[in-house]
Amino acid sequence: MKSPFQRVLASSRLRHLLLLGIDGLVGALSLWLAMLLRFEGAIPDVWHVALPRLLILIILARVISSYLFRVHRWSFRFSGLMDGARVGISGVFGTGLFILGVYFLRPTGPPRSVVVMELLLSTAALAMFRFLPRVAWLYRMDRSRSRRGDVLRTLIVGAGSAGEMLLRDLNRSDEHSYRVMGFVDDDPSKKGSIVSGKPVLGGVADLPELVRRLEVGKLLIA
């Protein structure tokens, strides 16, 4: 039987509402923490009076910006670079909404340093909240494959966009026995670089030595 939390995650509508609520809460916590950092833990009385209204404004700003940029419709498993860019743009837009709200509603506005710190804190927290589950899931999948008895140590030939896409597809699935050790590519400028977490180990001419040293059982050509 599913727990209430599992039922929430299973419903896309409830999951989206939960993410919007978390985004608003992150904004409020970030603003409060930014005030504490700005005033070294002792927020003056004048800010204590204005803080409740400022917290309401930042919650509304973060929820509206997340909704407009659809970062509440998040796929924890298939998120990528463009999704990360949307989180950053949403963060900047939310800060703009907050500044407009302060200007028109006339509560005592926070110092500019607090606004900047809130933007940095909330954007970092929103990105971590969205990407850490995927990183943890990929790490768990890789560890699980490494412990399997039928695992095949694998090299991908080609460290370009096709090779990177192939690695992503392999990482997303546990229905295979490939454990990717790295890439080989004849472009010397790529040697030693990291592609989606895996190193470029050398060129095609290095394959015999790499296969022997790493005990590679499979080559995938991209």
PDB file of N, CA and C in Angstrom, residues 78-147:
ATOM      1  N   PHE A  78      15.275  13.038 -16.121  1.00  0.00           N
ATOM      2  CA  PHE A  78      15.746  13.417 -17.452  1.00  0.00           C
ATOM      3  C   PHE A  78      16.140  14.891 -17.542  1.00  0.00           C
ATOM      4  N   SER A  79      16.411  15.544 -16.439  1.00  0.00           N
ATOM      5  CA  SER A  79      16.789  16.954 -16.461  1.00  0.00           C
ATOM      6  C   SER A  79      18.176  17.116 -17.075  1.00  0.00           C
ATOM      7  N   GLY A  80      18.378  18.281 -17.714  1.00  0.00           N
ATOM      8  CA  GLY A  80      19.650  18.533 -18.370  1.00  0.00           C
ATOM      9  C   GLY A  80      20.040  19.997 -18.295  1.00  0.00           C
ATOM     10  N   LEU A  81      20.960  20.389 -19.184  1.00  0.00           N
ATOM     11  CA  LEU A  81      21.527  21.733 -19.145  1.00  0.00           C
ATOM     12  C   LEU A  81      20.470  22.807 -19.373  1.00  0.00           C
ATOM     13  N   MET A  82      19.584  22.605 -20.347  1.00  0.00           N
ATOM     14  CA  MET A  82      18.562  23.609 -20.625  1.00  0.00           C
ATOM     15  C   MET A  82      17.607  23.771 -19.445  1.00  0.00           C
ATOM     16  N   ASP A  83      17.344  22.684 -18.747  1.00  0.00           N
ATOM     17  CA  ASP A  83      16.491  22.774 -17.555  1.00  0.00           C
ATOM     18  C   ASP A  83      17.185  23.581 -16.461  1.00  0.00           C
ATOM     19  N   GLY A  84      18.495  23.387 -16.328  1.00  0.00           N
ATOM     20  CA  GLY A  84      19.248  24.182 -15.360  1.00  0.00           C
ATOM     21  C   GLY A  84      19.220  25.660 -15.704  1.00  0.00           C
ATOM     22  N   ALA A  85      19.297  25.969 -17.008  1.00  0.00           N
ATOM     23  CA  ALA A  85      19.213  27.370 -17.434  1.00  0.00           C
ATOM     24  C   ALA A  85      17.853  27.962 -17.083  1.00  0.00           C
ATOM     25  N   ARG A  86      16.797  27.172 -17.229  1.00  0.00           N
ATOM     26  CA  ARG A  86      15.452  27.655 -16.867  1.00  0.00           C
ATOM     27  C   ARG A  86      15.361  27.976 -15.385  1.00  0.00           C
ATOM     28  N   VAL A  87      16.012  27.168 -14.550  1.00  0.00           N
ATOM     29  CA  VAL A  87      16.018  27.447 -13.109  1.00  0.00           C
ATOM     30  C   VAL A  87      16.699  28.782 -12.836  1.00  0.00           C
ATOM     31  N   GLY A  88      17.844  29.024 -13.499  1.00  0.00           N
ATOM     32  CA  GLY A  88      18.555  30.284 -13.304  1.00  0.00           C
ATOM     33  C   GLY A  88      17.753  31.486 -13.768  1.00  0.00           C
ATOM     34  N   ILE A  89      17.136  31.378 -14.950  1.00  0.00           N
ATOM     35  CA  ILE A  89      16.323  32.484 -15.471  1.00  0.00           C
ATOM     36  C   ILE A  89      15.112  32.724 -14.580  1.00  0.00           C
ATOM     37  N   SER A  90      14.511  31.643 -14.111  1.00  0.00           N
ATOM     38  CA  SER A  90      13.373  31.776 -13.199  1.00  0.00           C
ATOM     39  C   SER A  90      13.786  32.484 -11.913  1.00  0.00           C
ATOM     40  N   GLY A  91      14.983  32.182 -11.420  1.00  0.00           N
ATOM     41  CA  GLY A  91      15.464  32.841 -10.208  1.00  0.00           C
ATOM     42  C   GLY A  91      15.617  34.339 -10.395  1.00  0.00           C
ATOM     43  N   VAL A  92      16.223  34.744 -11.521  1.00  0.00           N
ATOM     44  CA  VAL A  92      16.409  36.175 -11.799  1.00  0.00           C
ATOM     45  C   VAL A  92      15.058  36.862 -11.981  1.00  0.00           C
ATOM     46  N   PHE A  93      14.144  36.217 -12.705  1.00  0.00           N
ATOM     47  CA  PHE A  93      12.818  36.801 -12.926  1.00  0.00           C
ATOM     48  C   PHE A  93      12.071  36.950 -11.606  1.00  0.00           C
ATOM     49  N   GLY A  94      12.169  35.942 -10.733  1.00  0.00           N
ATOM     50  CA  GLY A  94      11.512  36.023  -9.431  1.00  0.00           C
ATOM     51  C   GLY A  94      12.038  37.173  -8.595  1.00  0.00           C
ATOM     52  N   THR A  95      13.349  37.400  -8.662  1.00  0.00           N
ATOM     53  CA  THR A  95      13.923  38.540  -7.942  1.00  0.00           C
ATOM     54  C   THR A  95      13.400  39.856  -8.507  1.00  0.00           C
ATOM     55  N   GLY A  96      13.249  39.920  -9.835  1.00  0.00           N
ATOM     56  CA  GLY A  96      12.670  41.114 -10.444  1.00  0.00           C
ATOM     57  C   GLY A  96      11.244  41.359  -9.970  1.00  0.00           C
ATOM     58  N   LEU A  97      10.447  40.296  -9.885  1.00  0.00           N
ATOM     59  CA  LEU A  97       9.082  40.436  -9.362  1.00  0.00           C
ATOM     60  C   LEU A  97       9.092  40.922  -7.920  1.00  0.00           C
ATOM     61  N   PHE A  98      10.011  40.401  -7.129  1.00  0.00           N
ATOM     62  CA  PHE A  98      10.111  40.809  -5.726  1.00  0.00           C
ATOM     63  C   PHE A  98      10.434  42.299  -5.620  1.00  0.00           C
ATOM     64  N   ILE A  99      11.385  42.765  -6.433  1.00  0.00           N
ATOM     65  CA  ILE A  99      11.757  44.184  -6.405  1.00  0.00           C
ATOM     66  C   ILE A  99      10.574  45.055  -6.825  1.00  0.00           C
ATOM     67  N   LEU A 100       9.841  44.624  -7.859  1.00  0.00           N
ATOM     68  CA  LEU A 100       8.650  45.373  -8.277  1.00  0.00           C
ATOM     69  C   LEU A 100       7.602  45.412  -7.167  1.00  0.00           C
ATOM     70  N   GLY A 101       7.416  44.295  -6.489  1.00  0.00           N
ATOM     71  CA  GLY A 101       6.459  44.255  -5.388  1.00  0.00           C
ATOM     72  C   GLY A 101       6.834  45.207  -4.269  1.00  0.00           C
ATOM     73  N   VAL A 102       8.120  45.253  -3.941  1.00  0.00           N
ATOM     74  CA  VAL A 102       8.587  46.182  -2.905  1.00  0.00           C
ATOM     75  C   VAL A 102       8.358  47.628  -3.347  1.00  0.00           C
ATOM     76  N   TYR A 103       8.606  47.903  -4.633  1.00  0.00           N
ATOM     77  CA  TYR A 103       8.472  49.270  -5.144  1.00  0.00           C
ATOM     78  C   TYR A 103       7.016  49.743  -5.109  1.00  0.00           C
ATOM     79  N   PHE A 104       6.090  48.893  -5.545  1.00  0.00           N
ATOM     80  CA  PHE A 104       4.693  49.318  -5.650  1.00  0.00           C
ATOM     81  C   PHE A 104       3.939  49.218  -4.326  1.00  0.00           C
ATOM     82  N   LEU A 105       4.248  48.222  -3.516  1.00  0.00           N
ATOM     83  CA  LEU A 105       3.509  48.035  -2.265  1.00  0.00           C
ATOM     84  C   LEU A 105       4.121  48.809  -1.104  1.00  0.00           C
ATOM     85  N   ARG A 106       5.317  49.303  -1.297  1.00  0.00           N
ATOM     86  CA  ARG A 106       5.977  50.198  -0.347  1.00  0.00           C
ATOM     87  C   ARG A 106       6.226  49.629   1.049  1.00  0.00           C
ATOM     88  N   PRO A 107       6.496  48.343   1.208  1.00  0.00           N
ATOM     89  CA  PRO A 107       7.014  47.948   2.524  1.00  0.00           C
ATOM     90  C   PRO A 107       8.462  48.419   2.627  1.00  0.00           C
ATOM     91  N   THR A 108       9.008  48.414   3.811  1.00  0.00           N
ATOM     92  CA  THR A 108      10.410  48.787   3.967  1.00  0.00           C
ATOM     93  C   THR A 108      11.261  47.768   3.215  1.00  0.00           C
ATOM     94  N   GLY A 109      11.916  48.237   2.148  1.00  0.00           N
ATOM     95  CA  GLY A 109      12.667  47.326   1.291  1.00  0.00           C
ATOM     96  C   GLY A 109      13.959  46.863   1.935  1.00  0.00           C
ATOM     97  N   PRO A 110      14.401  45.652   1.616  1.00  0.00           N
ATOM     98  CA  PRO A 110      15.652  45.147   2.174  1.00  0.00           C
ATOM     99  C   PRO A 110      16.847  45.803   1.499  1.00  0.00           C
ATOM    100  N   PRO A 111      18.015  45.771   2.115  1.00  0.00           N
ATOM    101  CA  PRO A 111      19.223  46.271   1.453  1.00  0.00           C
ATOM    102  C   PRO A 111      19.491  45.500   0.161  1.00  0.00           C
ATOM    103  N   ARG A 112      20.161  46.159  -0.778  1.00  0.00           N
ATOM    104  CA  ARG A 112      20.445  45.506  -2.057  1.00  0.00           C
ATOM    105  C   ARG A 112      21.295  44.251  -1.881  1.00  0.00           C
ATOM    106  N   SER A 113      22.187  44.281  -0.896  1.00  0.00           N
ATOM    107  CA  SER A 113      23.013  43.094  -0.660  1.00  0.00           C
ATOM    108  C   SER A 113      22.158  41.896  -0.257  1.00  0.00           C
ATOM    109  N   VAL A 114      21.070  42.147   0.471  1.00  0.00           N
ATOM    110  CA  VAL A 114      20.160  41.065   0.867  1.00  0.00           C
ATOM    111  C   VAL A 114      19.449  40.504  -0.361  1.00  0.00           C
ATOM    112  N   VAL A 115      19.041  41.388  -1.279  1.00  0.00           N
ATOM    113  CA  VAL A 115      18.372  40.937  -2.505  1.00  0.00           C
ATOM    114  C   VAL A 115      19.297  40.039  -3.323  1.00  0.00           C
ATOM    115  N   VAL A 116      20.561  40.453  -3.449  1.00  0.00           N
ATOM    116  CA  VAL A 116      21.528  39.661  -4.220  1.00  0.00           C
ATOM    117  C   VAL A 116      21.785  38.323  -3.540  1.00  0.00           C
ATOM    118  N   MET A 117      21.970  38.347  -2.217  1.00  0.00           N
ATOM    119  CA  MET A 117      22.229  37.094  -1.496  1.00  0.00           C
ATOM    120  C   MET A 117      21.033  36.148  -1.580  1.00  0.00           C
ATOM    121  N   GLU A 118      19.828  36.708  -1.494  1.00  0.00           N
ATOM    122  CA  GLU A 118      18.634  35.857  -1.608  1.00  0.00           C
ATOM    123  C   GLU A 118      18.568  35.200  -2.976  1.00  0.00           C
ATOM    124  N   LEU A 119      18.881  35.962  -4.019  1.00  0.00           N
ATOM    125  CA  LEU A 119      18.879  35.405  -5.372  1.00  0.00           C
ATOM    126  C   LEU A 119      19.868  34.246  -5.485  1.00  0.00           C
ATOM    127  N   LEU A 120      21.082  34.454  -4.989  1.00  0.00           N
ATOM    128  CA  LEU A 120      22.107  33.408  -5.078  1.00  0.00           C
ATOM    129  C   LEU A 120      21.722  32.183  -4.253  1.00  0.00           C
ATOM    130  N   LEU A 121      21.252  32.420  -3.031  1.00  0.00           N
ATOM    131  CA  LEU A 121      20.896  31.300  -2.150  1.00  0.00           C
ATOM    132  C   LEU A 121      19.716  30.506  -2.698  1.00  0.00           C
ATOM    133  N   SER A 122      18.676  31.208  -3.123  1.00  0.00           N
ATOM    134  CA  SER A 122      17.477  30.498  -3.579  1.00  0.00           C
ATOM    135  C   SER A 122      17.734  29.767  -4.892  1.00  0.00           C
ATOM    136  N   THR A 123      18.462  30.400  -5.822  1.00  0.00           N
ATOM    137  CA  THR A 123      18.745  29.735  -7.097  1.00  0.00           C
ATOM    138  C   THR A 123      19.601  28.493  -6.883  1.00  0.00           C
ATOM    139  N   ALA A 124      20.619  28.614  -6.016  1.00  0.00           N
ATOM    140  CA  ALA A 124      21.461  27.450  -5.721  1.00  0.00           C
ATOM    141  C   ALA A 124      20.652  26.339  -5.064  1.00  0.00           C
ATOM    142  N   ALA A 125      19.775  26.703  -4.132  1.00  0.00           N
ATOM    143  CA  ALA A 125      18.970  25.693  -3.435  1.00  0.00           C
ATOM    144  C   ALA A 125      17.978  25.026  -4.383  1.00  0.00           C
ATOM    145  N   LEU A 126      17.344  25.817  -5.249  1.00  0.00           N
ATOM    146  CA  LEU A 126      16.386  25.246  -6.199  1.00  0.00           C
ATOM    147  C   LEU A 126      17.074  24.305  -7.181  1.00  0.00           C
ATOM    148  N   ALA A 127      18.272  24.691  -7.634  1.00  0.00           N
ATOM    149  CA  ALA A 127      19.013  23.826  -8.556  1.00  0.00           C
ATOM    150  C   ALA A 127      19.452  22.540  -7.862  1.00  0.00           C
ATOM    151  N   MET A 128      19.957  22.660  -6.633  1.00  0.00           N
ATOM    152  CA  MET A 128      20.401  21.462  -5.905  1.00  0.00           C
ATOM    153  C   MET A 128      19.240  20.524  -5.642  1.00  0.00           C
ATOM    154  N   PHE A 129      18.117  21.081  -5.245  1.00  0.00           N
ATOM    155  CA  PHE A 129      16.947  20.254  -4.955  1.00  0.00           C
ATOM    156  C   PHE A 129      16.502  19.473  -6.185  1.00  0.00           C
ATOM    157  N   ARG A 130      16.668  20.080  -7.363  1.00  0.00           N
ATOM    158  CA  ARG A 130      16.206  19.425  -8.582  1.00  0.00           C
ATOM    159  C   ARG A 130      17.232  18.462  -9.172  1.00  0.00           C
ATOM    160  N   PHE A 131      18.522  18.778  -9.032  1.00  0.00           N
ATOM    161  CA  PHE A 131      19.530  17.949  -9.685  1.00  0.00           C
ATOM    162  C   PHE A 131      20.130  16.874  -8.782  1.00  0.00           C
ATOM    163  N   LEU A 132      20.162  17.091  -7.476  1.00  0.00           N
ATOM    164  CA  LEU A 132      20.776  16.097  -6.595  1.00  0.00           C
ATOM    165  C   LEU A 132      20.103  14.727  -6.673  1.00  0.00           C
ATOM    166  N   PRO A 133      18.759  14.645  -6.730  1.00  0.00           N
ATOM    167  CA  PRO A 133      18.156  13.307  -6.868  1.00  0.00           C
ATOM    168  C   PRO A 133      18.631  12.574  -8.117  1.00  0.00           C
ATOM    169  N   ARG A 134      18.808  13.302  -9.220  1.00  0.00           N
ATOM    170  CA  ARG A 134      19.282  12.657 -10.449  1.00  0.00           C
ATOM    171  C   ARG A 134      20.722  12.191 -10.292  1.00  0.00           C
ATOM    172  N   VAL A 135      21.566  13.034  -9.691  1.00  0.00           N
ATOM    173  CA  VAL A 135      22.961  12.643  -9.469  1.00  0.00           C
ATOM    174  C   VAL A 135      23.034  11.413  -8.573  1.00  0.00           C
ATOM    175  N   ALA A 136      22.238  11.419  -7.502  1.00  0.00           N
ATOM    176  CA  ALA A 136      22.233  10.270  -6.584  1.00  0.00           C
ATOM    177  C   ALA A 136      21.728   9.017  -7.280  1.00  0.00           C
ATOM    178  N   TRP A 137      20.706   9.168  -8.123  1.00  0.00           N
ATOM    179  CA  TRP A 137      20.153   8.015  -8.839  1.00  0.00           C
ATOM    180  C   TRP A 137      21.173   7.438  -9.815  1.00  0.00           C
ATOM    181  N   LEU A 138      21.872   8.322 -10.565  1.00  0.00           N
ATOM    182  CA  LEU A 138      22.888   7.849 -11.503  1.00  0.00           C
ATOM    183  C   LEU A 138      24.033   7.163 -10.771  1.00  0.00           C
ATOM    184  N   TYR A 139      24.435   7.724  -9.624  1.00  0.00           N
ATOM    185  CA  TYR A 139      25.511   7.106  -8.838  1.00  0.00           C
ATOM    186  C   TYR A 139      25.089   5.727  -8.343  1.00  0.00           C
ATOM    187  N   ARG A 140      23.850   5.632  -7.867  1.00  0.00           N
ATOM    188  CA  ARG A 140      23.369   4.339  -7.371  1.00  0.00           C
ATOM    189  C   ARG A 140      23.302   3.312  -8.499  1.00  0.00           C
ATOM    190  N   MET A 141      22.859   3.749  -9.681  1.00  0.00           N
ATOM    191  CA  MET A 141      22.793   2.839 -10.823  1.00  0.00           C
ATOM    192  C   MET A 141      24.178   2.346 -11.204  1.00  0.00           C
ATOM    193  N   ASP A 142      25.157   3.257 -11.230  1.00  0.00           N
ATOM    194  CA  ASP A 142      26.518   2.877 -11.603  1.00  0.00           C
ATOM    195  C   ASP A 142      27.109   1.909 -10.592  1.00  0.00           C
ATOM    196  N   ARG A 143      26.873   2.173  -9.301  1.00  0.00           N
ATOM    197  CA  ARG A 143      27.374   1.272  -8.256  1.00  0.00           C
ATOM    198  C   ARG A 143      26.702  -0.092  -8.345  1.00  0.00           C
ATOM    199  N   SER A 144      25.410  -0.083  -8.633  1.00  0.00           N
ATOM    200  CA  SER A 144      24.683  -1.346  -8.739  1.00  0.00           C
ATOM    201  C   SER A 144      25.209  -2.185  -9.896  1.00  0.00           C
ATOM    202  N   ARG A 145      25.471  -1.527 -11.043  1.00  0.00           N
ATOM    203  CA  ARG A 145      25.999  -2.259 -12.191  1.00  0.00           C
ATOM    204  C   ARG A 145      27.388  -2.809 -11.913  1.00  0.00           C
ATOM    205  N   SER A 146      28.204  -2.040 -11.150  1.00  0.00           N
ATOM    206  CA  SER A 146      29.574  -2.489 -10.885  1.00  0.00           C
ATOM    207  C   SER A 146      29.609  -3.729 -10.007  1.00  0.00           C
ATOM    208  N   ARG A 147      28.542  -3.980  -9.231  1.00  0.00           N
ATOM    209  CA  ARG A 147      28.507  -5.136  -8.333  1.00  0.00           C
ATOM    210  C   ARG A 147      27.921  -6.378  -9.001  1.00  0.00           C
TER     211      ARG A 147
END
